[in-house]
Each structure stands twice: as structure tokens, then as C-alpha cells.
């Protein structure tokens, strides 16, 4: 509910418009005096906020776009977002891009905090009960700081030659993403309730087997109790205590014992996987359905990862497991409305295509051009056999190597993933680099660039700072080196899908297609579309997504987009 609006029209010139402040008099809630009627405020501000000749600047402006649209269908445009300007300049360098830290880092200002005016803990009040004079100081300062940050970042974007990237990739995205958040996605609550029951019934026999093998009943969800069972009672060797004095029972620890044949740890991992699906999704999603829309509206964080990838929360829809049957069952809960379909568009192997392109690996480029199975080709070259003789296991191993290289994976990491010796994993990687020397050179050049500049860049110009690249600690440095290899590849994929989203939004409006972008998950865009417009939507979206890198980056390798249609997200995926 809109409580007030703060505006700044110049540095040091800011105002606060109180709309919906309340106070308690004689145990009754009453509206504060000296406020402006919301209809009058909207009548004056709506034409200004929608005027294409007047720029509107916000800090995390996506939030404001949602509030203003939900209040009175105001479509704010054109916009600048100081949070995204900061992100384009300093991704990976700063801990965060929130206003308070930006004000301290760049303007040497310690702003009034939200808790300064609302209080904390059990005594905290909501903003509509903050006295207007206090709200004025807090809110007008926010608007003033936003204006100052805009002037500061605008100058830096020009000086550091980042303005073109900001304008073509990030600037207009808050409008697209706010619309996507407002659209939300339909959820089948009855299906989720049934799924929770199914998960619970699957967990029961696993729980009983855990009790039987451990010889005790305990809280499996408690790391403390689980650690005592595994390492004190059962005497498993190799347990490590953290600073808290408790044994670690992380997935990594349990996976190690499971890979060595420990049945108890294997079952605990299976139980945990089901428990996480139940608590995080099948139980929680029902409670996150908006009662007004009967849909779930996730919040996309646009500065959540330094590579430019989105993250999401309330609920987190980026990490629903899709490799397991139980994980895919969650996706079936995301449904289309009557007379509509869910349509998913997914870039096929986009990061491998980008790697082959930037490293200029002719054999991989030719393979992608000719539609050859890239993992089978890699297997034949690494294991030096014909493609016809490549086994399924060899292909799986080659796939792990291909994707492992993108993430800068070490021989240790590959050995763990494939359950082979570190020596064998090192031989695989060495053989891979013999076959693809261009990738080895790309990695060496990228490391050298990062050490010299402190950052890496995507082909579109996104900067990703790598603070630990020259760290004296070998483990931290190795982690930074892996980041340096991955960031330009994953970042370029993020840039491409963001460019797609911008073009798509404009085309849907221009062609009056009755479809909404409802989700963006890594390399996938998910739409809800009227049955009558499906045949128009599919070729249009595919064309835009395939052509998104141009004209900034002309790829030799054609991008490929896979399309799926269904009554729910799993069917479409």
C-alpha cells in the first residue's frame, strides 16, 4: 500500500508527499492530517511519470515500478536505475549495491536508515505509522542521494566506456522484469498438497532405515545430532569439527562417505533431497500464492550474481532440481490458465557455444555448425576413438569435462564428479587440452588479463571484478581463477538472454500478442500464451533469441533455441 512518494529534482532539492500516514489516538487508528489525497497526487504525477521526454531515476526502481503500477496503472518510463549503474561498473568489487553502502562508498554520506525511523525487533512499526516529519527526513534524503548517485555513476559510465553496455543490456530491464513479476505464474495448490503427502510417504521408509542402520532414533534434520550419530556413536573416520565444535554433516561430507560405499550416508542424502523438496517447494509454495491473483509472484534480484545472472526469492525458482523425477514433479505445479499454454524457450548449450567462439576452436565451431553431438565429438577426440565407438559412459565423461572446463574445474573436482582417481581425471583434462589447445590458451590469457586488470569482461563489455585473483592464499587464488574462466562465458550468456528480453517486450507490445513472459531461469524464458497466438509467438521469440547477440557480437556459431509447449512447466520443459 502506497504510504508516500519522495522526489528530487536537483541535488539538495527534495520533497516528500505524504499520502497514507496513520496515528493512534485513544486506541483508535486515524488518518494523519496535512496529507494529500491519493487521487490528486496520481492526477498530477501520472502524466509526468509516463512522459517519455522526462527521465525518471530510481534506486532499485523495479520496486517502485511495481508499486506505482499496482496503485494506479502508472507505466513509468523512461528510467535509469542507480543500482544497475553501480552493478555495471563494480560487479564483484562491492559486497552489494544497496543505497546505504553506495552512499557511504561514493558520496561519503551515512544516510538515515530504515530502522532509525521504524525501530527494530518487537517495537518496530510499519512505515505508515512513522510521523510525517520523520518520514520527510528519511524519504527526501533517499531521493536526494539517488539523484547524487545518478550524477556520479553517469560520469563514470562515460569515463570508463561502460555507457553503451549499460544502455543496450541493463537500462530498460527493470520495466521488463517488473512486468514479469506482476504477471506471476499459476500454481495448482491441490497438486502441491498431494505432492507433499507423496514426499512424506517416500521419506518414512528412508527414515526408518536410517534409524535401523544407526541403531538410534534422532532428529535427522539436526546437524548436531547427525554428527554425533555418525562420528561419535558409529565412529566414522575422517569427520571434521568446525569453529562451533560440531562435526560437519554437509552434503560434501556425506557424498564422500556415500561414494566409499557407506549405505547410511547414501540414504540420508536421499532423505534430505526429499525433505528439501517438501519444505522448500511443495509445502512453501502453497503459502506463497497471492490471494488477490491466485498466482505466485517471485522477486528477481537483478544484481544477485556478478556474472549478470538473475537470482530469485520468495520463492526461489532458479534452483528447482530438474534431473530427478521428484524435482521435475515440482515443475508440474506451475500451470497455465484456461485457454492458454505454457511455452518454454531454452538456449541449447549456449555456454559451450560461447566458449568455442571466444576460444576460436575450429573443430567445435564446425561441429556446432553441422549439428554434430558435441559431447560425442569431444569423447572421440579425448579418448582417441571413432565417434561410432563412443560409449554412453564416455559421452557422459566428455560432457562433464566440457562443462567442467567452463567452470574452471580442477582435476580434483572432476575426479569427485566422475568418481575416478585424480590421476585419471588429470589425464582426461590434459588430453582435452591437447585436442583443444585454443581453450588452454584462452584460459591462460584470461588469467593473465584478470591478474593485470583485476577483472574480466564478456564479449559485450560486462565487467566482472575478481578480487582474489592475486591472493597469496593458494586456495583463494585458485577459486578466483575458476571464477575468472567462468565469468566471461556465463556473463555473455546472461547478456544474450537479457538482450532477448528487451527486444521481446517491445515486440509483444508492437504486435499486440496476448502472451506474457512469466519466468526467466538461467538460459530459459517461459511464457504464458493464449492458444490463438501460439503460432505467432513461437517463430517470433525464436528469431529474437537467436539474433540477440547482433549487432554487438556476430557469432560464427548459430545459437539454437529449443521450444516446448504444455499445460504446465514440466510438460513445456
mmCIF file of N, CA, C and O in Angstrom, residues 349-366 368-369 374 406 438-439 442 459-460 488-489 492 496 549-550 552-559:
data_model
loop_
_atom_site.group_PDB
_atom_site.id
_atom_site.type_symbol
_atom_site.label_atom_id
_atom_site.label_comp_id
_atom_site.label_asym_id
_atom_site.label_seq_id
_atom_site.Cartn_x
_atom_site.Cartn_y
_atom_site.Cartn_z
ATOM 1 N N UNK A 349 22.885 -25.420 -25.042
ATOM 2 C CA UNK A 349 24.348 -25.432 -24.871
ATOM 3 C C UNK A 349 24.977 -24.074 -25.172
ATOM 4 O O UNK A 349 26.048 -23.989 -25.783
ATOM 5 N N UNK A 350 24.336 -23.007 -24.699
ATOM 6 C CA UNK A 350 24.802 -21.655 -25.069
ATOM 7 C C UNK A 350 26.198 -21.361 -24.535
ATOM 8 O O UNK A 350 27.015 -20.740 -25.225
ATOM 9 N N UNK A 351 26.516 -21.843 -23.338
ATOM 10 C CA UNK A 351 27.830 -21.527 -22.770
ATOM 11 C C UNK A 351 28.948 -22.249 -23.512
ATOM 12 O O UNK A 351 30.031 -21.693 -23.719
ATOM 13 N N UNK A 352 28.689 -23.500 -23.944
ATOM 14 C CA UNK A 352 29.684 -24.217 -24.746
ATOM 15 C C UNK A 352 29.895 -23.534 -26.093
ATOM 16 O O UNK A 352 31.018 -23.462 -26.604
ATOM 17 N N UNK A 353 28.819 -23.030 -26.670
ATOM 18 C CA UNK A 353 28.923 -22.318 -27.949
ATOM 19 C C UNK A 353 29.760 -21.046 -27.779
ATOM 20 O O UNK A 353 30.598 -20.729 -28.628
ATOM 21 N N UNK A 354 29.522 -20.345 -26.679
ATOM 22 C CA UNK A 354 30.285 -19.113 -26.436
ATOM 23 C C UNK A 354 31.758 -19.442 -26.212
ATOM 24 O O UNK A 354 32.651 -18.762 -26.731
ATOM 25 N N UNK A 355 32.039 -20.511 -25.448
ATOM 26 C CA UNK A 355 33.430 -20.914 -25.210
ATOM 27 C C UNK A 355 34.130 -21.246 -26.523
ATOM 28 O O UNK A 355 35.247 -20.781 -26.784
ATOM 29 N N UNK A 356 33.478 -22.051 -27.355
ATOM 30 C CA UNK A 356 34.069 -22.415 -28.653
ATOM 31 C C UNK A 356 34.323 -21.168 -29.498
ATOM 32 O O UNK A 356 35.337 -21.072 -30.201
ATOM 33 N N UNK A 357 33.406 -20.204 -29.403
ATOM 34 C CA UNK A 357 33.510 -18.966 -30.184
ATOM 35 C C UNK A 357 34.677 -18.100 -29.705
ATOM 36 O O UNK A 357 35.535 -17.695 -30.494
ATOM 37 N N UNK A 358 34.710 -17.808 -28.393
ATOM 38 C CA UNK A 358 35.742 -16.869 -27.903
ATOM 39 C C UNK A 358 37.129 -17.504 -27.925
ATOM 40 O O UNK A 358 38.133 -16.800 -28.071
ATOM 41 N N UNK A 359 37.194 -18.843 -27.780
ATOM 42 C CA UNK A 359 38.491 -19.527 -27.853
ATOM 43 C C UNK A 359 38.856 -19.889 -29.291
ATOM 44 O O UNK A 359 39.958 -20.369 -29.555
ATOM 45 N N UNK A 360 37.881 -19.680 -30.219
ATOM 46 C CA UNK A 360 38.075 -19.929 -31.652
ATOM 47 C C UNK A 360 38.557 -21.356 -31.932
ATOM 48 O O UNK A 360 39.572 -21.589 -32.584
ATOM 49 N N UNK A 361 37.776 -22.331 -31.425
ATOM 50 C CA UNK A 361 38.110 -23.756 -31.608
ATOM 51 C C UNK A 361 37.413 -24.256 -32.863
ATOM 52 O O UNK A 361 36.203 -24.507 -32.871
ATOM 53 N N UNK A 362 38.199 -24.397 -33.958
ATOM 54 C CA UNK A 362 37.603 -24.672 -35.263
ATOM 55 C C UNK A 362 36.782 -25.974 -35.283
ATOM 56 O O UNK A 362 35.681 -26.004 -35.828
ATOM 57 N N UNK A 363 37.312 -27.039 -34.646
ATOM 58 C CA UNK A 363 36.598 -28.318 -34.700
ATOM 59 C C UNK A 363 35.248 -28.212 -33.982
ATOM 60 O O UNK A 363 34.247 -28.784 -34.431
ATOM 61 N N UNK A 364 35.207 -27.485 -32.865
ATOM 62 C CA UNK A 364 33.951 -27.312 -32.145
ATOM 63 C C UNK A 364 32.998 -26.395 -32.908
ATOM 64 O O UNK A 364 31.787 -26.633 -32.951
ATOM 65 N N UNK A 365 33.555 -25.336 -33.499
ATOM 66 C CA UNK A 365 32.731 -24.415 -34.296
ATOM 67 C C UNK A 365 32.069 -25.167 -35.448
ATOM 68 O O UNK A 365 30.865 -25.049 -35.688
ATOM 69 N N UNK A 366 32.869 -25.988 -36.158
ATOM 70 C CA UNK A 366 32.332 -26.770 -37.288
ATOM 71 C C UNK A 366 31.273 -27.769 -36.801
ATOM 72 O O UNK A 366 30.248 -27.984 -37.471
ATOM 73 N N UNK A 368 29.297 -27.530 -34.146
ATOM 74 C CA UNK A 368 28.057 -26.813 -33.837
ATOM 75 C C UNK A 368 27.342 -26.390 -35.117
ATOM 76 O O UNK A 368 26.116 -26.480 -35.220
ATOM 77 N N UNK A 369 28.111 -25.933 -36.104
ATOM 78 C CA UNK A 369 27.504 -25.516 -37.375
ATOM 79 C C UNK A 369 26.794 -26.676 -38.067
ATOM 80 O O UNK A 369 25.755 -26.491 -38.700
ATOM 81 N N UNK A 374 28.136 -32.612 -29.693
ATOM 82 C CA UNK A 374 29.396 -32.024 -29.236
ATOM 83 C C UNK A 374 30.073 -32.893 -28.183
ATOM 84 O O UNK A 374 31.303 -33.003 -28.139
ATOM 85 N N UNK A 406 34.237 -25.013 -18.469
ATOM 86 C CA UNK A 406 33.573 -23.708 -18.393
ATOM 87 C C UNK A 406 33.632 -23.155 -16.975
ATOM 88 O O UNK A 406 33.771 -21.956 -16.765
ATOM 89 N N UNK A 438 43.411 -24.271 -28.145
ATOM 90 C CA UNK A 438 42.847 -22.920 -28.105
ATOM 91 C C UNK A 438 42.156 -22.627 -26.784
ATOM 92 O O UNK A 438 42.168 -21.488 -26.299
ATOM 93 N N UNK A 439 41.538 -23.658 -26.183
ATOM 94 C CA UNK A 439 40.868 -23.460 -24.893
ATOM 95 C C UNK A 439 41.903 -23.237 -23.803
ATOM 96 O O UNK A 439 41.734 -22.374 -22.935
ATOM 97 N N UNK A 442 43.038 -19.752 -24.217
ATOM 98 C CA UNK A 442 42.009 -18.831 -23.734
ATOM 99 C C UNK A 442 42.072 -18.718 -22.212
ATOM 100 O O UNK A 442 41.998 -17.616 -21.654
ATOM 101 N N UNK A 459 32.101 -10.578 -23.994
ATOM 102 C CA UNK A 459 32.256 -10.040 -25.346
ATOM 103 C C UNK A 459 31.376 -8.799 -25.551
ATOM 104 O O UNK A 459 31.595 -8.028 -26.485
ATOM 105 N N UNK A 460 30.397 -8.602 -24.670
ATOM 106 C CA UNK A 460 29.517 -7.431 -24.785
ATOM 107 C C UNK A 460 30.017 -6.253 -23.951
ATOM 108 O O UNK A 460 29.466 -5.159 -24.036
ATOM 109 N N UNK A 488 33.330 -14.677 -17.882
ATOM 110 C CA UNK A 488 33.079 -14.164 -19.239
ATOM 111 C C UNK A 488 32.116 -15.022 -20.047
ATOM 112 O O UNK A 488 31.405 -14.514 -20.910
ATOM 113 N N UNK A 489 32.098 -16.342 -19.761
ATOM 114 C CA UNK A 489 31.229 -17.263 -20.502
ATOM 115 C C UNK A 489 29.794 -17.159 -19.986
ATOM 116 O O UNK A 489 28.850 -16.905 -20.749
ATOM 117 N N UNK A 492 28.384 -13.689 -20.641
ATOM 118 C CA UNK A 492 27.941 -13.452 -22.023
ATOM 119 C C UNK A 492 26.580 -14.094 -22.269
ATOM 120 O O UNK A 492 25.721 -13.522 -22.950
ATOM 121 N N UNK A 496 23.172 -12.140 -23.371
ATOM 122 C CA UNK A 496 22.368 -12.501 -24.553
ATOM 123 C C UNK A 496 20.899 -12.649 -24.185
ATOM 124 O O UNK A 496 20.011 -12.128 -24.872
ATOM 125 N N UNK A 549 22.518 -11.609 -30.050
ATOM 126 C CA UNK A 549 23.884 -11.075 -29.931
ATOM 127 C C UNK A 549 24.183 -9.938 -30.906
ATOM 128 O O UNK A 549 25.042 -9.094 -30.635
ATOM 129 N N UNK A 550 23.482 -9.893 -32.044
ATOM 130 C CA UNK A 550 23.777 -8.883 -33.071
ATOM 131 C C UNK A 550 23.153 -7.544 -32.682
ATOM 132 O O UNK A 550 22.133 -7.496 -32.002
ATOM 133 N N UNK A 552 26.110 -6.304 -31.781
ATOM 134 C CA UNK A 552 27.282 -6.140 -30.919
ATOM 135 C C UNK A 552 28.289 -7.274 -31.102
ATOM 136 O O UNK A 552 29.491 -7.075 -30.983
ATOM 137 N N UNK A 553 27.813 -8.492 -31.401
ATOM 138 C CA UNK A 553 28.693 -9.649 -31.460
ATOM 139 C C UNK A 553 28.176 -10.601 -32.523
ATOM 140 O O UNK A 553 27.112 -11.195 -32.372
ATOM 141 N N UNK A 554 28.899 -10.724 -33.613
ATOM 142 C CA UNK A 554 28.493 -11.608 -34.709
ATOM 143 C C UNK A 554 29.141 -12.978 -34.516
ATOM 144 O O UNK A 554 30.318 -13.169 -34.792
ATOM 145 N N UNK A 555 28.356 -13.932 -34.013
ATOM 146 C CA UNK A 555 28.886 -15.265 -33.742
ATOM 147 C C UNK A 555 28.979 -16.091 -35.027
ATOM 148 O O UNK A 555 28.085 -16.058 -35.857
ATOM 149 N N UNK A 556 30.093 -16.838 -35.135
ATOM 150 C CA UNK A 556 30.198 -17.797 -36.241
ATOM 151 C C UNK A 556 29.236 -18.965 -36.001
ATOM 152 O O UNK A 556 28.669 -19.533 -36.925
ATOM 153 N N UNK A 557 29.090 -19.324 -34.714
ATOM 154 C CA UNK A 557 28.261 -20.473 -34.340
ATOM 155 C C UNK A 557 26.810 -20.012 -34.199
ATOM 156 O O UNK A 557 26.531 -19.072 -33.455
ATOM 157 N N UNK A 558 25.897 -20.658 -34.895
ATOM 158 C CA UNK A 558 24.495 -20.258 -34.731
ATOM 159 C C UNK A 558 23.964 -20.682 -33.364
ATOM 160 O O UNK A 558 24.254 -21.778 -32.887
ATOM 161 N N UNK A 559 23.211 -19.794 -32.724
ATOM 162 C CA UNK A 559 22.542 -20.167 -31.480
ATOM 163 C C UNK A 559 21.345 -21.047 -31.810
ATOM 164 O O UNK A 559 20.740 -20.925 -32.872
#
